[in-house]
XYZ file of C-alpha atoms in Angstrom:
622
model
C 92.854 126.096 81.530
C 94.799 125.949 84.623
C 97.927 125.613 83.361
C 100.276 125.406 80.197
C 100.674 121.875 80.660
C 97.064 120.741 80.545
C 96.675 121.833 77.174
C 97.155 118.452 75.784
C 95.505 116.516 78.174
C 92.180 118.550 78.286
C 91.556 119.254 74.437
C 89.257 116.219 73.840
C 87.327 117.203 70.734
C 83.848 115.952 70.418
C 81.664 116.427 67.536
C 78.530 118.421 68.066
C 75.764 118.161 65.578
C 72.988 120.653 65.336
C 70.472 119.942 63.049
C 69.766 121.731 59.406
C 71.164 121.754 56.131
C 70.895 125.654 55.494
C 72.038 128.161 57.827
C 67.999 128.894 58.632
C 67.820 125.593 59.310
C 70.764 125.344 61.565
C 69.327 128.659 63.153
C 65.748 127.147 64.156
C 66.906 123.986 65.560
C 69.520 126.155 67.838
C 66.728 128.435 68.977
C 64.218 125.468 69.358
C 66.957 123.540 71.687
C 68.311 126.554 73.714
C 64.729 128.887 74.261
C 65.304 131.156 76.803
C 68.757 130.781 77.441
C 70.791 134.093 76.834
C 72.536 134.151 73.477
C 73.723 137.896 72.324
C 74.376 140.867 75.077
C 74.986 144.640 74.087
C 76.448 147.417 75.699
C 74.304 150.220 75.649
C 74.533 153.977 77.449
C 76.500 152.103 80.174
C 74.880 149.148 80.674
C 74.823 145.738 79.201
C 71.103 144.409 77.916
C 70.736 140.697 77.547
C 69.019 138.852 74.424
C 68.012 135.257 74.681
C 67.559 133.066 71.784
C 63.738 133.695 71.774
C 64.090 137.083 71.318
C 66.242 136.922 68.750
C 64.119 134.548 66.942
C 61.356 136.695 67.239
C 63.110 139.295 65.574
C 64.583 137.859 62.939
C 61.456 136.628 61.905
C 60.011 140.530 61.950
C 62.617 141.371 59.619
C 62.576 138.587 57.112
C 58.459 139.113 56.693
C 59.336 142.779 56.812
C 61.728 142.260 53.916
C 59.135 140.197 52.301
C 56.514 142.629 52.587
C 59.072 145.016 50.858
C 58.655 142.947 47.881
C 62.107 140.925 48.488
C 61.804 137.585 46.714
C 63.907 134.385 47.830
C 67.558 134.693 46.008
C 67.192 138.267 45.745
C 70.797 140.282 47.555
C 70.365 142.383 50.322
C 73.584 144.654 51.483
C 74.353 145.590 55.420
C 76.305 148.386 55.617
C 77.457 149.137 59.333
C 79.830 148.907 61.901
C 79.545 145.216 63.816
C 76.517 145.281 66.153
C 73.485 143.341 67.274
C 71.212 144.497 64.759
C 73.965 143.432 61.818
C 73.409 139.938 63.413
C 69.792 140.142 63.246
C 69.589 141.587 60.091
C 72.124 138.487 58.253
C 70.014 135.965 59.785
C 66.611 137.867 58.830
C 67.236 138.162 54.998
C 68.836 134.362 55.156
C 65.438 133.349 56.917
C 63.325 135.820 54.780
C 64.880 133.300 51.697
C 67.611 135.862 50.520
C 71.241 136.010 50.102
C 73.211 138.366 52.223
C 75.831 140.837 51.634
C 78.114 142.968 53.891
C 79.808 146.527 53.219
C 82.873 147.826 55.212
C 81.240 151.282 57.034
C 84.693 152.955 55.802
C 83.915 152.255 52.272
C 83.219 155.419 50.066
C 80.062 156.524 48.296
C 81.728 155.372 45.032
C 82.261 151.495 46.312
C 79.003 151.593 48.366
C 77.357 151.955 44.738
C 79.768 149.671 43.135
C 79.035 146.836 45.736
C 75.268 147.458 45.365
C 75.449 147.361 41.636
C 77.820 144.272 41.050
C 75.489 142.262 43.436
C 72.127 144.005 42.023
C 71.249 144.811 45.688
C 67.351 145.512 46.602
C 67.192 146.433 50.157
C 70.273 147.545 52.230
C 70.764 147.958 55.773
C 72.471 151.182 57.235
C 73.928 151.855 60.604
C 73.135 155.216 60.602
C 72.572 158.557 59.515
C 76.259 158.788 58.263
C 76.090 155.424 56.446
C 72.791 156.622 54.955
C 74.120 160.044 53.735
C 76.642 157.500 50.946
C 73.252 155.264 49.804
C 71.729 158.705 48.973
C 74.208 160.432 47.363
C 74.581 157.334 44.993
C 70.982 155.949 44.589
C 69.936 157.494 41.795
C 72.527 155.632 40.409
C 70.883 152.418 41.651
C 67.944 152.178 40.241
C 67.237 148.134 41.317
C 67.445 149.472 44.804
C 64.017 149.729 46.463
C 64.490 150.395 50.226
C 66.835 151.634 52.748
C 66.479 150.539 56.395
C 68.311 152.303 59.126
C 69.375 151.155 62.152
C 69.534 153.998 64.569
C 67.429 156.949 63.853
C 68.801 159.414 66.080
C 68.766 162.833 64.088
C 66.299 161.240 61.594
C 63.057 161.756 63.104
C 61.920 164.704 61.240
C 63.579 163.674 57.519
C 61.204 162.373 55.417
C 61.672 160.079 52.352
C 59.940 157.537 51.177
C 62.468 155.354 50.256
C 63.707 155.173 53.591
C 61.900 153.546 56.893
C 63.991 152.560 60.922
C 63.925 149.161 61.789
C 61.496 148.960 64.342
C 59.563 150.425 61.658
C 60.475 147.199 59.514
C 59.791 145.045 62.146
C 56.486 146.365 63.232
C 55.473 145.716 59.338
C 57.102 142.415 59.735
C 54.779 141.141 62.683
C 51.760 142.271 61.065
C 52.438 140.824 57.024
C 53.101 137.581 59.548
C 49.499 137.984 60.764
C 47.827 138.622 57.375
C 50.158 135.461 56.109
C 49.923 132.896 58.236
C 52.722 129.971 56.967
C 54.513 132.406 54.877
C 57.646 132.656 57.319
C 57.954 128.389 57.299
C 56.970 128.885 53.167
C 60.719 130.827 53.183
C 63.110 129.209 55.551
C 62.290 126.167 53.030
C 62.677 128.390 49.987
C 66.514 127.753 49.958
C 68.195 124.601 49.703
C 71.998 123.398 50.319
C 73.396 124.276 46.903
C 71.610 128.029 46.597
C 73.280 130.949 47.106
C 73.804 132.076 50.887
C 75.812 135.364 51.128
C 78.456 137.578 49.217
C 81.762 138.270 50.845
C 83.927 141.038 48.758
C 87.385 140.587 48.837
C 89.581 143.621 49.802
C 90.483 144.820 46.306
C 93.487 145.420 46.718
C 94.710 144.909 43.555
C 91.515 146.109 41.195
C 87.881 146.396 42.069
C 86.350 143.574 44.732
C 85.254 140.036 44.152
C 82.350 138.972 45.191
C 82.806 135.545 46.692
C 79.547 133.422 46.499
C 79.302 131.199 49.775
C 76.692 128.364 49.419
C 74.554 127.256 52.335
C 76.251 123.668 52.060
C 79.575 125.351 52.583
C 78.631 127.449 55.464
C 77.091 124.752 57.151
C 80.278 122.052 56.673
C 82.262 125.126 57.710
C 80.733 125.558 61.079
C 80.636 121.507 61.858
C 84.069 120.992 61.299
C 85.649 123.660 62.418
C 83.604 122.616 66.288
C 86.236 119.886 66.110
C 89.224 122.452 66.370
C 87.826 124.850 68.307
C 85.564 123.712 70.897
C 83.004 125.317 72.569
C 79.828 125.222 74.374
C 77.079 127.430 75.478
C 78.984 128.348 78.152
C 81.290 130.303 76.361
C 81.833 133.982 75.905
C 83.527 135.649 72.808
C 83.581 138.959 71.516
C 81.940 140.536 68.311
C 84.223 143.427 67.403
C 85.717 142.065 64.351
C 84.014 143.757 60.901
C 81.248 141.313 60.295
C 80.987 141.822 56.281
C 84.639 140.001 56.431
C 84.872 136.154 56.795
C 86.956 135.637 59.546
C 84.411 137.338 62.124
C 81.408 136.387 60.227
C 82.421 132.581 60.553
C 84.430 132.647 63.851
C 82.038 134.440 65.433
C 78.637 134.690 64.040
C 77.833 131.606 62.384
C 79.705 129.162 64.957
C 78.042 130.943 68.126
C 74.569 129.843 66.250
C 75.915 126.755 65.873
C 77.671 125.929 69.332
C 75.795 128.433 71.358
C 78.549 130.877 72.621
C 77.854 133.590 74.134
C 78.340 136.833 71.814
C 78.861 140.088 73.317
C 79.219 143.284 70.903
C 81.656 146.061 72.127
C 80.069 149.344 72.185
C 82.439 150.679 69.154
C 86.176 150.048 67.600
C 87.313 152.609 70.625
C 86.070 150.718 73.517
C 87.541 147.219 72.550
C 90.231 147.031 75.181
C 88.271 148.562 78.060
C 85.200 145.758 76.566
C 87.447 143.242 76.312
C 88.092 143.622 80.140
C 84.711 143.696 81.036
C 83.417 140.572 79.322
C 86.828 138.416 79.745
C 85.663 135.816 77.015
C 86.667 132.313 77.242
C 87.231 131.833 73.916
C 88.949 134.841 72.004
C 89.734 135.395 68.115
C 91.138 138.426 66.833
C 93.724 139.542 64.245
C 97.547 140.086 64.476
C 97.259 143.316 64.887
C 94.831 143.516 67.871
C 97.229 140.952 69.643
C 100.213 143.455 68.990
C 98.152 145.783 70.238
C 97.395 144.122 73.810
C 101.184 143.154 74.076
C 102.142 146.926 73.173
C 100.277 147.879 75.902
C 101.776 145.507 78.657
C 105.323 146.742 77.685
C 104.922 150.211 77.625
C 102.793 149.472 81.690
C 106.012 147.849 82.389
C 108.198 150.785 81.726
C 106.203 152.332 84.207
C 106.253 149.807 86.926
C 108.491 149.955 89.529
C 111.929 147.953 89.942
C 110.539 145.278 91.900
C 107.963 144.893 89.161
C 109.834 144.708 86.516
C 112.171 142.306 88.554
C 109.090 139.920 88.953
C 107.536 140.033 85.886
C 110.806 139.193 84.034
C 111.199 136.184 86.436
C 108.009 135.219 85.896
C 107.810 135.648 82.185
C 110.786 133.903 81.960
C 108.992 130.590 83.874
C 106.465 130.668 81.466
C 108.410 130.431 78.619
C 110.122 127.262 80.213
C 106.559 125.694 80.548
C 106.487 126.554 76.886
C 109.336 124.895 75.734
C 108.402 121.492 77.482
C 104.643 121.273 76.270
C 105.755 122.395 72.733
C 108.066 119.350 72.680
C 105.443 117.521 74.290
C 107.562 116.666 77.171
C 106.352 116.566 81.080
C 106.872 119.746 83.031
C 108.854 118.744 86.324
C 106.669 119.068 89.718
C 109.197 121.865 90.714
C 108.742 124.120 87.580
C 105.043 123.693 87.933
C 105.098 125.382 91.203
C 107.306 128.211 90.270
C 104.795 128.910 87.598
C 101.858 128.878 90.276
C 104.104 131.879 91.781
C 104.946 133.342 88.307
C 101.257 133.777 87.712
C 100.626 134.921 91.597
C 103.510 137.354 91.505
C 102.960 139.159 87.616
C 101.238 136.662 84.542
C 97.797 136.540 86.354
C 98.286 140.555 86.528
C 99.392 140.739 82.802
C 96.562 138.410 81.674
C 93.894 141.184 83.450
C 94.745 143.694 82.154
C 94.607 141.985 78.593
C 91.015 141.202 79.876
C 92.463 137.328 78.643
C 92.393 135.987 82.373
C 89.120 133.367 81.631
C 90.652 133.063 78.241
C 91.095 128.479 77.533
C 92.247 129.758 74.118
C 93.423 132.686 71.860
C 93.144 131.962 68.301
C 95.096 134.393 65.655
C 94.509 134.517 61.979
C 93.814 136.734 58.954
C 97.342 137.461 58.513
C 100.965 136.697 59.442
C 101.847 136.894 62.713
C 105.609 136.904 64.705
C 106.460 133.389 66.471
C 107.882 135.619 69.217
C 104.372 137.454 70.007
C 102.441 133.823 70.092
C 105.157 132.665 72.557
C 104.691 135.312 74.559
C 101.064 134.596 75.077
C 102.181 131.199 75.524
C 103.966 132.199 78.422
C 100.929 133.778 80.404
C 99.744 130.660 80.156
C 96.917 131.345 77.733
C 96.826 128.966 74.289
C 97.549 130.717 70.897
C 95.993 128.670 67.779
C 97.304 129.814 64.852
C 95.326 129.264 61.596
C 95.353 130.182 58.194
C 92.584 130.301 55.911
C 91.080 133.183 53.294
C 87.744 134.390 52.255
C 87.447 131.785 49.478
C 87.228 128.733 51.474
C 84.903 129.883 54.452
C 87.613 130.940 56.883
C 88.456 127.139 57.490
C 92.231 126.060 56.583
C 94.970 125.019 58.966
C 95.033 125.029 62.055
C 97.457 124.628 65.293
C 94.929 122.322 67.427
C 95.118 122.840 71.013
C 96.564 119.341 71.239
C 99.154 120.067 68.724
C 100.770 123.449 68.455
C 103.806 124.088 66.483
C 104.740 128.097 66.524
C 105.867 129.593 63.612
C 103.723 127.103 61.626
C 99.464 127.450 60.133
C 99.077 123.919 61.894
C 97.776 121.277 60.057
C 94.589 120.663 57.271
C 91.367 121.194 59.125
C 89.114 118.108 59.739
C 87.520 117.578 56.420
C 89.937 119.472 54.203
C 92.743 118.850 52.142
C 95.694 121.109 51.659
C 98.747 120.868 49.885
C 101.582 122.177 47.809
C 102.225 122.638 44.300
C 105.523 120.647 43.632
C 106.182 123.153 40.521
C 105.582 126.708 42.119
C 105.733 126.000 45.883
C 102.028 127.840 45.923
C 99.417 125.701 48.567
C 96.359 124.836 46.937
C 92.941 123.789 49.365
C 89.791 121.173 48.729
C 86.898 120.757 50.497
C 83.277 121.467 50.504
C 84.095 124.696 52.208
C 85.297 125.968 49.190
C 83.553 128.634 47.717
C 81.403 128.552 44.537
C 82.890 131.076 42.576
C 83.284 135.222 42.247
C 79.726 137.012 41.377
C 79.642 137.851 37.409
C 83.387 136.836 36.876
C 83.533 133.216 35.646
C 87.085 133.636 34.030
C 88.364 134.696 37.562
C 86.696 131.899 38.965
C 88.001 129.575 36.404
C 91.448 131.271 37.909
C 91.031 130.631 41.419
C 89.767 126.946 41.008
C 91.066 124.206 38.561
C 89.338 121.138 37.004
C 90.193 119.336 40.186
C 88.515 121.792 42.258
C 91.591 122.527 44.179
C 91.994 126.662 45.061
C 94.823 128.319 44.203
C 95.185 130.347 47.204
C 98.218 132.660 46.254
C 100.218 132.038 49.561
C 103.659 129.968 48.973
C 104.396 127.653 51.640
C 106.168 124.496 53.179
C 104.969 121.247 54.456
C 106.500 119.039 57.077
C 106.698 115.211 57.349
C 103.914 115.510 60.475
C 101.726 117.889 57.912
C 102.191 121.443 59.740
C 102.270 124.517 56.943
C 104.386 126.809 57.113
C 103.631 130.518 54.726
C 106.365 131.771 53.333
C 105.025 134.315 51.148
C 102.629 135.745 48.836
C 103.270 134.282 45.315
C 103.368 138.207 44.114
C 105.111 139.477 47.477
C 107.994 137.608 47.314
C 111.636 140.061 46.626
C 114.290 138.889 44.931
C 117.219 141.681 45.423
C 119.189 142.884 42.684
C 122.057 140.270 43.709
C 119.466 137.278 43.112
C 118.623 136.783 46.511
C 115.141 135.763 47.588
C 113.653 137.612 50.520
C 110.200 136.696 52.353
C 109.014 140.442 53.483
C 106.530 139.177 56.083
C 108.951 137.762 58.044
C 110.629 141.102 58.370
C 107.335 143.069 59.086
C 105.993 140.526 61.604
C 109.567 140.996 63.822
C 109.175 144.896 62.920
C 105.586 144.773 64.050
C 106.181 142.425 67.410
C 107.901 146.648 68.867
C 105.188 148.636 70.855
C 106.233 151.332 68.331
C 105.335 150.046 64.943
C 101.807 149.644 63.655
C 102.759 148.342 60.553
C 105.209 147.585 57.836
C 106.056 147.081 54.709
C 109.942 145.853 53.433
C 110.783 147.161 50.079
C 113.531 145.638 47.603
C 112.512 143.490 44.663
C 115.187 143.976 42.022
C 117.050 146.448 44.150
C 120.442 146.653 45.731
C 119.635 145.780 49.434
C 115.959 146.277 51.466
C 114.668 149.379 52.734
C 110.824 150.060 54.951
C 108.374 151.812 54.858
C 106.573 152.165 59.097
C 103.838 153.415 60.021
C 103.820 154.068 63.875
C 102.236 153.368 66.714
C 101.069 157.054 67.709
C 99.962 156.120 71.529
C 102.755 154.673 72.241
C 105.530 156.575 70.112
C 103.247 160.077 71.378
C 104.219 158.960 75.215
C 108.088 158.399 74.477
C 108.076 161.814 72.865
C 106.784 163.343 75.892
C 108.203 161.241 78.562
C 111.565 162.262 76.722
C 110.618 165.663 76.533
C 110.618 165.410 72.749
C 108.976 168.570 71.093
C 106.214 167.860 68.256
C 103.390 169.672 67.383
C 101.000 167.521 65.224
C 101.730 163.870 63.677
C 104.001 164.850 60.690
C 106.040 166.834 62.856
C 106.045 163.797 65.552
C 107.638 161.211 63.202
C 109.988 164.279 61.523
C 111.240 164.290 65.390
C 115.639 163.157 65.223
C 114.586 161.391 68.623
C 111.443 159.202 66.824
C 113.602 158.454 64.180
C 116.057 156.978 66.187
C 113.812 155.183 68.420
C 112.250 153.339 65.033
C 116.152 152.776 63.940
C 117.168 151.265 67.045
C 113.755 148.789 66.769
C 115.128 147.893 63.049
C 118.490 147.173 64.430
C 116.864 144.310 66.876
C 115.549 142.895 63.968
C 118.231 143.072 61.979
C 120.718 141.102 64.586
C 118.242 138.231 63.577
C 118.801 138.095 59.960
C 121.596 137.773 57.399
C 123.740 140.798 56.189
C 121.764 140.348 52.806
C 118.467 140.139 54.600
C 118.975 143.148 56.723
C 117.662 146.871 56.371
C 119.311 149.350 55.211
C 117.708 152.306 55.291
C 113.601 153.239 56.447
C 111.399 156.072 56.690
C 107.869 156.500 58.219
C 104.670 157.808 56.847
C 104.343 161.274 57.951
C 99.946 160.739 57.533
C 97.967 159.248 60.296
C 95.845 156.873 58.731
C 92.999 155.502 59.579
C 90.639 152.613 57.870
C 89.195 155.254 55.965
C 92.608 155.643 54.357
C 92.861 153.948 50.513
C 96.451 152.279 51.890
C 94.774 150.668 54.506
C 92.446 147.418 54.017
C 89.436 147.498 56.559
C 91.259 145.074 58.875
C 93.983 147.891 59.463
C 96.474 146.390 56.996
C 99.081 148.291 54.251
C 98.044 147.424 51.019
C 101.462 146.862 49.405
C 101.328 147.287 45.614
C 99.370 150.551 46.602
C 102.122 151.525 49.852
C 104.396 150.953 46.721
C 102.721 153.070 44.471
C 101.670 156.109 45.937
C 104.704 156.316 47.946
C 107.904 155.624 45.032
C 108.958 158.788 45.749
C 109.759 158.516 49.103
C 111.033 154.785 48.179
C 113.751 156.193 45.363
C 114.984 158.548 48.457
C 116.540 155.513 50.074
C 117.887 154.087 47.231
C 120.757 157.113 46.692
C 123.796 156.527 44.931
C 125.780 157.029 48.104
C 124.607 154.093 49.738
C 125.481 150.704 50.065
């Protein structure tokens, strides 16, 4: 946009309807309307390599016959287990066209849950990335014994092993074009072998709190799911976004995936997890979802450039800055932004926000949207202030990704937004919990009807778990996990998240998690930011010789303490923290206390780390 205050006046949303009641439906008709136009790009040894929608098609349709010359029958699973790239797209799409129902594993998932997954969803073929991701199928097949096939990616270092359970892609999709010659009408027989109601693809839930779900998404649901959310967020061929997000979660597979095939956007796949930033740069995407934690990440980065600017930058930027958040505060109240303001924000975004926005890679950006999890007001204002949108939404892997919404018409920070077009939301008047209807709703957890029969009443309303507020104009505000929620030893009721997301707006902390339920005041648990907290120690001339020893460091420690006192200026005495200490183990997704978006798990934080809880919790404090 080309400023703040357009927003309202140039968010017209106009339905877009693309044919097809089944995601291979949908698929076709996009392919058959937009040919030869250029739908996926991929970086590759340097260079970017373009892939129209022809191409695509034609591949797909190699590796559904491919899969059906395997002996894969429609409704049978078939598991991807990679890091996001262009053949994970192609692959989805091929066993939905080849009649099957999809499922996707996180690539930092162990040999034990890679056979667990495959097992629960009695999985007969399953993609690999890699040689890596193809050493954990092996050392667990023989445990597996429904599993037929494993296809592979990228065969680099694999030319020479030899197994016949095992075959490359191109090898797939060479077998695919010629079972498509030698079946002429088989590939049409399958796109029409699954209807609405059938089975689509598996999404596991996290597990954090026992082994994963399998959430069944229908067709039906993934189809409503991409038609209304093109009311909230739209977008035309035109558009660029970035693929970067794991794909086996929701929130990437629906955001990005499903609705480029459905409005056409542009996807472009970073090269790996590393190069996002530098990526991010290079494409610039127009329309840009990510999680809280990637935004942090960005904004971490601006601040700590700024301490390295000169005067006269830092001078301008916090002029400008400060513009932008006036142009906030008038198009949040929906009030007109004075002639004379609008041209000190043209020089705010000459002078530093144009600069900022670069270097985020966000300068084509008409709209950031943030979900997943909880976010700080102060971080979305901030972007707000470049002059860049920030939708916040809320939704969860049981109903498709599609939830609330802040519309670009109608943001209200600090708030989920409103019920997306064509779904209801609302609160339980007895327990405060919100509770979601709609066709996007999913169809229940693989092999656990009593869980289902949990999640969803007679009603068919979803019991999401989240506690939350409504307004009289319908925005929804989260307060809290039902099970996260403290109440201190003196009876007082504490939201956590609200803590960690001010915690987690510093350039220094990763992530957080507030301890206190039943206990005499609040206490953290941080895990740092090492980039950043690495270059204080050494533009302070703080010794360390590994992590362990860097967070050990008196300096660190007070550095984190003096970010906990910010925060706690903004809450009561009661609400405050008293006492913190940080995780002495660089973790990575790998890591069992991380989720695969990069998250603590908190019952397990909780859990494997009491010890180092009951050490802030001595009888000399108060």
């Amino acid at each position: 946009m080309n400023g703040l205050w357009n927003l309202a006046r140039d968010a017209g949303r106009t339905e877009r309807v693309v044919p097809g009641a089944t995601v291979p439906e949908v698929f076709v008709n996009a392919v058959r309307e937009r040919g030869d136009r250029v739908w996926m790009r991929e970086k590759k040894l340097g260079l970017w390599r373009a892939w129209t929608w022809n191409a695509a098609a034609a591949a797909v349709r190699e590796i559904a016959l491919g899969l059906a010359a395997l002996g894969v029958q429609p409704g049978e699973r078939v598991s991807i287990l990679s890091n996001t790239r262009l053949e994970w797209m192609l692959a989805d799409l091929g066993v939905l066209c080849a009649g099957g129902v999809s499922n996707g594993i996180y690539p930092t998932d162990s040999p034990v849950q890679v056979e667990y997954l495959c097992s629960d969803s009695d999985t007969r073929v399953i993609f690999v990335e890699d040689e890596e991701q193809l050493d954990k199928v092996l050392e667990v097949r023989a445990r597996l014994p429904r599993l037929a096939k494993i296809v592979v990616f990228d065969m680099k270092g694999l030319h020479r092993f030899d197994d016949p359970m095992v075959l490359g892609l191109e090898v797939l999709r060479s077998a695919g074009a010629e079972y498509d010659r030698t079946h002429p009408g088989l590939y049409d027989e399958r796109l029409r072998s699954r209807g609405p109601d059938d089975l689509a693809i598996l999404v596991y839930t996290s597990g954090t709190t026992g082994k994963p779900k399998g959430a069944m998404h229908l067709h039906r649901g993934l189809v409503y799911t991409m038609r209304q959310a093109s009311l909230a967020f739209p977008r035309t061929d035109r558009d660029e976004r970035m693929c970067f997000l794991p794909l086996c979660h929701i929130f990437e597979r629906m955001a990005g995936a499903y609705f480029s095939v459905y409005t056409g956007s542009v996807l472009n796949f970073v090269e790996n997890p590393d190069t996002v930033p530098e990526n991010v740069r290079e494409i610039a995407p127009t329309v840009f979802a990510a999680v809280p934690r990637v935004w942090e990440k960005f904004y971490s980065a601006v601040m700590i450039a700024l301490q390295e600017s000169s005067r006269v930058q830092q001078i301008a930027y916090r002029w400008a800055i400060g513009v932008g958040g006036r142009v906030t505060d008038l198009v949040l109240a929906r009030r007109p932004v004075p002639s004379a303001l609008k041209l000190q924000f043209v020089l705010a975004r000459w002078l530093a926000l144009d600069n900022v926005r670069r270097l985020i890679g966000i300068h084509r950006a008409k709209y950031l949207v943030t979900g997943a999890a909880p976010i700080s007001p102060d971080l979305i204002r901030w972007y707000l202030s470049l002059g860049v949108p920030m939708l916040e939404g809320w939704a969860m892997t049981e109903n498709c990704a599609l939830g609330t919404i802040n519309r670009p018409e109608a943001i209200r920070v600090g708030t989920i937004g409103r019920a997306a077009d064509g779904t209801e939301v609302r609160i339980d008047p007895d327990t405060g919990e919100i509770l979601a209807r709609g066709p996007n709703v999913f169809a229940g957890y693989l092999n656990l009807p009593d869980k289902t029969a949990e999640a969803i009443d007679a009603d068919g309303w979803l019991h999401t778990g989240d506690v939350g507020t409504v307004d009289d104009e319908g925005f929804f505000r989260i307060t809290d996990r039902m099970k996260d929620i403290i109440i201190t030893a003196g009876g007082k009721n504490v939201t956590p998240s609200e803590l960690e997301n001010e915690l987690k707006f510093s350039p220094y902390v990763t992530d957080a998690v507030v301890i206190g339920d039943k206990r005499p005041y609040l206490t953290v648990l941080i895990m740092i930011d090492q980039e950043n907290v690495e270059k204080y120690a050494q533009d302070h001339d703080v010794p360390f010789s590994n992590y362990a020893s860097l967070t050990r460091a008196r300096e660190v420690q007070e550095l984190i303490q003096r970010e906990i006192d910010k925060v706690n200026a903004k809450f009561a005495r009661v609400e405050q923290i008293k006492a913190f200490r940080l995780i002495e183990t660089q973790l990575s997704a790998e890591d069992e206390e991380l989720t695969p978006t990069m998250k603590l798990k908190r019952r397990f934080v909780q859990q494997k780390y009491a010890p180092l809880i009951e050490s802030m919790y001595g009888s000399s404090r108060a």
